[in-house]
């Protein structure tokens, strides 16, 4: 299957700093990427839809100024958590869609963010 | 509010037996349903899907059943194998959602020898 990578896999930062997470589709071009957040023992919650060359679409309740998304190329989307706080600590997963079918959405391995 | 629910956080099944995972949804606009499998430190991988125009879809050892009137779907794995031990997520999408998925909380399956 297609490969999607995320970097870093784990990050620990101090409160107030910003953290950037990269999501790359390694062997296909993805016009659409999605960012999810998962709390322990809970479901993956969709945060935003990232479209190459346009502004991201955020889900209700997600602060766009706090979670900055940039989809600068067909293989790279970045999520920047700005002025991180302990409550932002979570597992962030991206997915990249190859083609138009929902089946062809491939997930990255996730990034564990811990804010001290 | 949680639109996709997996009420069983865990399931233990003996190797060779059937695993049945359940999923309920509340949004009647959902018309496409998927099951994903997730190992620790890896992203979810697609397993099987079903469209709302069907009530059953089978792929090898995996079968998904959809009961639209009950807003319920289930995943059957038979026979269960040790490599099936993972977290299984149910997900749903609507036609006009452009690929957006709503996930359940997942069910941890443990297949014992």
mmCIF file of C-alpha atoms in Angstrom:
data_model
loop_
_atom_site.group_PDB
_atom_site.id
_atom_site.type_symbol
_atom_site.label_atom_id
_atom_site.label_comp_id
_atom_site.label_asym_id
_atom_site.label_seq_id
_atom_site.Cartn_x
_atom_site.Cartn_y
_atom_site.Cartn_z
ATOM 1 C CA UNK A 1 0.000 0.000 0.000
ATOM 2 C CA UNK A 2 0.870 3.646 -0.187
ATOM 3 C CA UNK A 3 3.190 5.136 2.418
ATOM 4 C CA UNK A 4 2.583 8.219 4.494
ATOM 5 C CA UNK A 5 5.212 9.400 6.933
ATOM 6 C CA UNK A 6 5.072 11.815 9.828
ATOM 7 C CA UNK A 7 7.884 13.654 11.476
ATOM 8 C CA UNK A 8 8.657 13.800 14.302
ATOM 9 C CA UNK A 9 7.170 10.662 15.810
ATOM 10 C CA UNK A 10 7.494 12.100 19.301
ATOM 11 C CA UNK A 11 8.066 15.609 20.542
ATOM 12 C CA UNK A 12 8.252 17.139 23.979
ATOM 13 C CA UNK A 13 8.148 20.892 24.275
ATOM 14 C CA UNK A 14 7.734 23.595 26.857
ATOM 15 C CA UNK A 15 4.511 25.451 27.294
ATOM 16 C CA UNK A 16 4.339 28.518 25.062
ATOM 17 C CA UNK A 17 6.514 27.174 22.284
ATOM 18 C CA UNK A 18 5.375 26.186 18.795
ATOM 19 C CA UNK A 19 5.738 22.751 17.296
ATOM 20 C CA UNK A 20 5.626 21.790 13.635
ATOM 21 C CA UNK A 21 4.553 18.329 12.494
ATOM 22 C CA UNK A 22 5.154 17.186 8.933
ATOM 23 C CA UNK A 23 3.051 14.766 6.953
ATOM 24 C CA UNK A 24 4.441 13.391 3.708
ATOM 25 C CA UNK A 25 2.991 11.083 1.097
ATOM 26 C CA UNK A 26 6.067 9.216 -0.073
ATOM 27 C CA UNK A 27 4.922 7.474 -3.207
ATOM 28 C CA UNK A 28 1.888 9.349 -4.436
ATOM 29 C CA UNK A 29 0.555 12.848 -4.804
ATOM 30 C CA UNK A 30 -2.187 13.904 -2.466
ATOM 31 C CA UNK A 31 -4.309 16.925 -3.218
ATOM 32 C CA UNK A 32 -6.119 16.378 0.058
ATOM 33 C CA UNK A 33 -4.703 15.564 3.452
ATOM 34 C CA UNK A 34 -6.493 15.342 6.769
ATOM 35 C CA UNK A 35 -5.331 16.010 10.286
ATOM 36 C CA UNK A 36 -6.737 14.070 13.218
ATOM 37 C CA UNK A 37 -6.211 14.208 16.933
ATOM 38 C CA UNK A 38 -6.628 11.281 19.286
ATOM 39 C CA UNK A 39 -6.947 11.412 23.053
ATOM 40 C CA UNK A 40 -6.230 8.267 25.071
ATOM 41 C CA UNK A 41 -8.871 5.596 24.572
ATOM 42 C CA UNK A 42 -10.917 7.892 22.395
ATOM 43 C CA UNK A 43 -11.601 8.062 18.705
ATOM 44 C CA UNK A 44 -9.641 9.953 16.106
ATOM 45 C CA UNK A 45 -11.196 13.386 15.871
ATOM 46 C CA UNK A 46 -10.938 15.175 12.559
ATOM 47 C CA UNK A 47 -9.359 18.588 13.023
ATOM 48 C CA UNK A 48 -9.050 19.929 9.521
ATOM 49 C CA UNK A 49 -8.919 19.177 5.837
ATOM 50 C CA UNK A 50 -5.821 20.368 4.050
ATOM 51 C CA UNK A 51 -5.999 21.068 0.343
ATOM 52 C CA UNK A 52 -2.923 21.732 -1.738
ATOM 53 C CA UNK A 53 -2.659 25.342 -2.732
ATOM 54 C CA UNK A 54 -5.615 26.574 -0.718
ATOM 55 C CA UNK A 55 -6.590 27.311 2.841
ATOM 56 C CA UNK A 56 -7.368 24.472 5.171
ATOM 57 C CA UNK A 57 -10.930 23.808 6.253
ATOM 58 C CA UNK A 58 -11.276 23.445 10.007
ATOM 59 C CA UNK A 59 -13.854 21.442 11.884
ATOM 60 C CA UNK A 60 -16.120 23.147 14.351
ATOM 61 C CA UNK A 61 -14.368 23.903 17.601
ATOM 62 C CA UNK A 62 -10.845 23.744 16.188
ATOM 63 C CA UNK A 63 -8.962 27.028 16.475
ATOM 64 C CA UNK A 64 -7.398 27.809 13.119
ATOM 65 C CA UNK A 65 -5.018 30.344 14.624
ATOM 66 C CA UNK A 66 -3.730 27.775 17.052
ATOM 67 C CA UNK A 67 -3.410 24.881 14.640
ATOM 68 C CA UNK A 68 -1.830 26.281 11.516
ATOM 69 C CA UNK A 69 -1.966 24.051 8.478
ATOM 70 C CA UNK A 70 0.067 24.491 5.330
ATOM 71 C CA UNK A 71 -0.218 22.234 2.304
ATOM 72 C CA UNK A 72 2.513 23.673 0.146
ATOM 73 C CA UNK A 73 2.982 20.761 -2.210
ATOM 74 C CA UNK A 74 1.211 17.627 -3.352
ATOM 75 C CA UNK A 75 3.320 15.520 -1.010
ATOM 76 C CA UNK A 76 3.641 17.653 2.113
ATOM 77 C CA UNK A 77 1.281 19.113 4.671
ATOM 78 C CA UNK A 78 2.393 20.635 7.948
ATOM 79 C CA UNK A 79 0.537 21.218 11.190
ATOM 80 C CA UNK A 80 1.968 23.832 13.528
ATOM 81 C CA UNK A 81 0.689 23.913 17.078
ATOM 82 C CA UNK A 82 1.291 27.500 18.139
ATOM 83 C CA UNK A 83 1.855 28.571 21.718
ATOM 84 C CA UNK A 84 1.373 25.043 22.900
ATOM 85 C CA UNK A 85 -0.156 24.322 26.286
ATOM 86 C CA UNK A 86 -0.381 21.086 28.280
ATOM 87 C CA UNK A 87 -3.956 20.544 27.081
ATOM 88 C CA UNK A 88 -2.609 20.330 23.526
ATOM 89 C CA UNK A 89 -0.752 17.166 24.476
ATOM 90 C CA UNK A 90 -2.181 14.479 22.276
ATOM 91 C CA UNK A 91 -1.561 12.052 19.444
ATOM 92 C CA UNK A 92 -1.786 13.738 16.057
ATOM 93 C CA UNK A 93 -2.321 11.638 12.940
ATOM 94 C CA UNK A 94 -2.449 12.748 9.339
ATOM 95 C CA UNK A 95 -3.888 10.999 6.345
ATOM 96 C CA UNK A 96 -3.393 11.549 2.654
ATOM 97 C CA UNK A 97 -5.987 10.787 0.050
ATOM 98 C CA UNK A 98 -4.886 9.247 -3.219
ATOM 99 C CA UNK A 99 -7.602 9.568 -5.782
ATOM 100 C CA UNK A 100 -11.209 10.367 -5.039
ATOM 101 C CA UNK A 101 -12.286 7.214 -3.221
ATOM 102 C CA UNK A 102 -12.517 7.295 0.546
ATOM 103 C CA UNK A 103 -10.883 3.853 0.568
ATOM 104 C CA UNK A 104 -7.692 5.384 -0.748
ATOM 105 C CA UNK A 105 -6.993 7.425 2.359
ATOM 106 C CA UNK A 106 -3.665 6.397 3.861
ATOM 107 C CA UNK A 107 -2.647 7.245 7.386
ATOM 108 C CA UNK A 108 0.655 8.291 8.838
ATOM 109 C CA UNK A 109 2.052 6.633 11.979
ATOM 110 C CA UNK A 110 1.164 9.590 14.167
ATOM 111 C CA UNK A 111 3.051 12.098 16.309
ATOM 112 C CA UNK A 112 2.926 12.049 20.089
ATOM 113 C CA UNK A 113 3.059 15.622 21.402
ATOM 114 C CA UNK A 114 3.740 16.253 25.052
ATOM 115 C CA UNK A 115 3.650 19.816 26.314
ATOM 116 C CA UNK A 116 5.247 20.368 29.699
ATOM 117 C CA UNK B 1 -21.111 14.508 20.088
ATOM 118 C CA UNK B 2 -19.926 11.063 19.135
ATOM 119 C CA UNK B 3 -21.623 10.079 15.871
ATOM 120 C CA UNK B 4 -19.865 6.731 15.589
ATOM 121 C CA UNK B 5 -19.729 4.496 18.623
ATOM 122 C CA UNK B 6 -17.886 1.332 19.429
ATOM 123 C CA UNK B 7 -19.168 0.321 22.812
ATOM 124 C CA UNK B 8 -16.798 -2.545 23.409
ATOM 125 C CA UNK B 9 -13.326 -1.259 24.228
ATOM 126 C CA UNK B 10 -11.842 -4.733 24.141
ATOM 127 C CA UNK B 11 -12.467 -8.228 22.863
ATOM 128 C CA UNK B 12 -10.597 -11.428 23.601
ATOM 129 C CA UNK B 13 -11.060 -14.381 21.283
ATOM 130 C CA UNK B 14 -9.430 -17.738 20.866
ATOM 131 C CA UNK B 15 -7.409 -18.458 17.753
ATOM 132 C CA UNK B 16 -9.570 -20.093 15.114
ATOM 133 C CA UNK B 17 -12.809 -18.712 16.490
ATOM 134 C CA UNK B 18 -14.885 -15.847 15.149
ATOM 135 C CA UNK B 19 -14.307 -12.242 16.223
ATOM 136 C CA UNK B 20 -17.339 -9.975 16.020
ATOM 137 C CA UNK B 21 -16.838 -6.245 16.380
ATOM 138 C CA UNK B 22 -19.790 -3.906 16.594
ATOM 139 C CA UNK B 23 -20.308 -0.297 15.620
ATOM 140 C CA UNK B 24 -23.311 2.028 15.882
ATOM 141 C CA UNK B 25 -23.852 5.389 14.258
ATOM 142 C CA UNK B 26 -26.340 8.187 14.722
ATOM 143 C CA UNK B 27 -26.007 10.314 11.594
ATOM 144 C CA UNK B 28 -28.422 9.145 8.888
ATOM 145 C CA UNK B 29 -26.380 11.034 6.280
ATOM 146 C CA UNK B 30 -23.566 8.518 6.557
ATOM 147 C CA UNK B 31 -23.555 6.334 3.479
ATOM 148 C CA UNK B 32 -20.132 4.784 3.485
ATOM 149 C CA UNK B 33 -18.526 2.794 6.260
ATOM 150 C CA UNK B 34 -15.015 1.550 6.750
ATOM 151 C CA UNK B 35 -13.049 -0.575 9.144
ATOM 152 C CA UNK B 36 -9.436 0.159 9.946
ATOM 153 C CA UNK B 37 -6.872 -1.875 11.805
ATOM 154 C CA UNK B 38 -4.188 -0.224 13.900
ATOM 155 C CA UNK B 39 -1.040 -1.615 15.431
ATOM 156 C CA UNK B 40 0.856 0.311 18.124
ATOM 157 C CA UNK B 41 3.050 3.125 16.782
ATOM 158 C CA UNK B 42 1.529 2.793 13.327
ATOM 159 C CA UNK B 43 -1.251 4.612 11.546
ATOM 160 C CA UNK B 44 -4.591 2.924 10.844
ATOM 161 C CA UNK B 45 -4.660 0.729 7.755
ATOM 162 C CA UNK B 46 -7.758 0.190 5.672
ATOM 163 C CA UNK B 47 -9.372 -3.204 6.083
ATOM 164 C CA UNK B 48 -12.772 -3.320 4.420
ATOM 165 C CA UNK B 49 -15.628 -1.010 3.549
ATOM 166 C CA UNK B 50 -19.296 -1.088 2.696
ATOM 167 C CA UNK B 51 -21.623 1.255 0.908
ATOM 168 C CA UNK B 52 -25.090 1.924 2.256
ATOM 169 C CA UNK B 53 -26.630 0.324 -0.818
ATOM 170 C CA UNK B 54 -25.324 -3.025 0.371
ATOM 171 C CA UNK B 55 -25.871 -5.013 3.525
ATOM 172 C CA UNK B 56 -22.842 -7.249 3.293
ATOM 173 C CA UNK B 57 -19.347 -7.136 1.929
ATOM 174 C CA UNK B 58 -16.837 -9.943 2.164
ATOM 175 C CA UNK B 59 -13.093 -9.997 1.641
ATOM 176 C CA UNK B 60 -11.332 -13.186 2.611
ATOM 177 C CA UNK B 61 -11.636 -13.702 6.356
ATOM 178 C CA UNK B 62 -13.313 -10.336 6.838
ATOM 179 C CA UNK B 63 -17.009 -9.658 6.390
ATOM 180 C CA UNK B 64 -18.818 -6.451 7.185
ATOM 181 C CA UNK B 65 -22.569 -6.398 7.743
ATOM 182 C CA UNK B 66 -24.671 -3.253 7.620
ATOM 183 C CA UNK B 67 -28.121 -2.834 9.136
ATOM 184 C CA UNK B 68 -29.248 0.615 8.051
ATOM 185 C CA UNK B 69 -32.543 0.573 9.900
ATOM 186 C CA UNK B 70 -30.697 -0.100 13.142
ATOM 187 C CA UNK B 71 -27.784 2.145 12.196
ATOM 188 C CA UNK B 72 -25.488 -0.689 13.073
ATOM 189 C CA UNK B 73 -22.621 -2.433 11.420
ATOM 190 C CA UNK B 74 -20.402 -5.269 12.422
ATOM 191 C CA UNK B 75 -17.119 -6.778 11.363
ATOM 192 C CA UNK B 76 -16.666 -10.523 11.435
ATOM 193 C CA UNK B 77 -13.229 -12.066 11.342
ATOM 194 C CA UNK B 78 -13.155 -15.790 10.838
ATOM 195 C CA UNK B 79 -11.042 -17.626 11.634
ATOM 196 C CA UNK B 80 -9.240 -15.281 13.987
ATOM 197 C CA UNK B 81 -5.457 -15.404 13.908
ATOM 198 C CA UNK B 82 -2.830 -14.102 16.358
ATOM 199 C CA UNK B 83 -1.805 -11.479 13.804
ATOM 200 C CA UNK B 84 -5.302 -10.032 14.027
ATOM 201 C CA UNK B 85 -4.515 -8.714 17.496
ATOM 202 C CA UNK B 86 -4.807 -4.949 17.064
ATOM 203 C CA UNK B 87 -7.158 -2.037 17.615
ATOM 204 C CA UNK B 88 -10.016 -1.913 15.130
ATOM 205 C CA UNK B 89 -11.693 1.360 14.268
ATOM 206 C CA UNK B 90 -15.048 1.801 12.640
ATOM 207 C CA UNK B 91 -15.377 4.930 10.505
ATOM 208 C CA UNK B 92 -18.167 6.548 8.538
ATOM 209 C CA UNK B 93 -18.459 9.203 5.885
ATOM 210 C CA UNK B 94 -21.159 10.981 3.937
ATOM 211 C CA UNK B 95 -21.193 11.519 0.173
ATOM 212 C CA UNK B 96 -20.854 15.265 0.446
ATOM 213 C CA UNK B 97 -18.139 15.163 3.090
ATOM 214 C CA UNK B 98 -15.262 14.928 0.596
ATOM 215 C CA UNK B 99 -13.523 12.077 2.354
ATOM 216 C CA UNK B 100 -13.967 13.293 5.921
ATOM 217 C CA UNK B 101 -14.177 10.361 8.289
ATOM 218 C CA UNK B 102 -15.865 10.092 11.674
ATOM 219 C CA UNK B 103 -14.242 7.429 13.796
ATOM 220 C CA UNK B 104 -15.379 5.281 16.657
ATOM 221 C CA UNK B 105 -13.224 4.922 19.743
ATOM 222 C CA UNK B 106 -11.841 1.568 18.666
ATOM 223 C CA UNK B 107 -11.951 -1.988 19.966
ATOM 224 C CA UNK B 108 -8.794 -3.720 21.141
ATOM 225 C CA UNK B 109 -8.839 -7.296 19.893
ATOM 226 C CA UNK B 110 -6.608 -9.898 21.467
ATOM 227 C CA UNK B 111 -6.425 -13.299 19.831
ATOM 228 C CA UNK B 112 -5.153 -15.941 22.188
ATOM 229 C CA UNK B 113 -3.535 -19.230 21.132
#
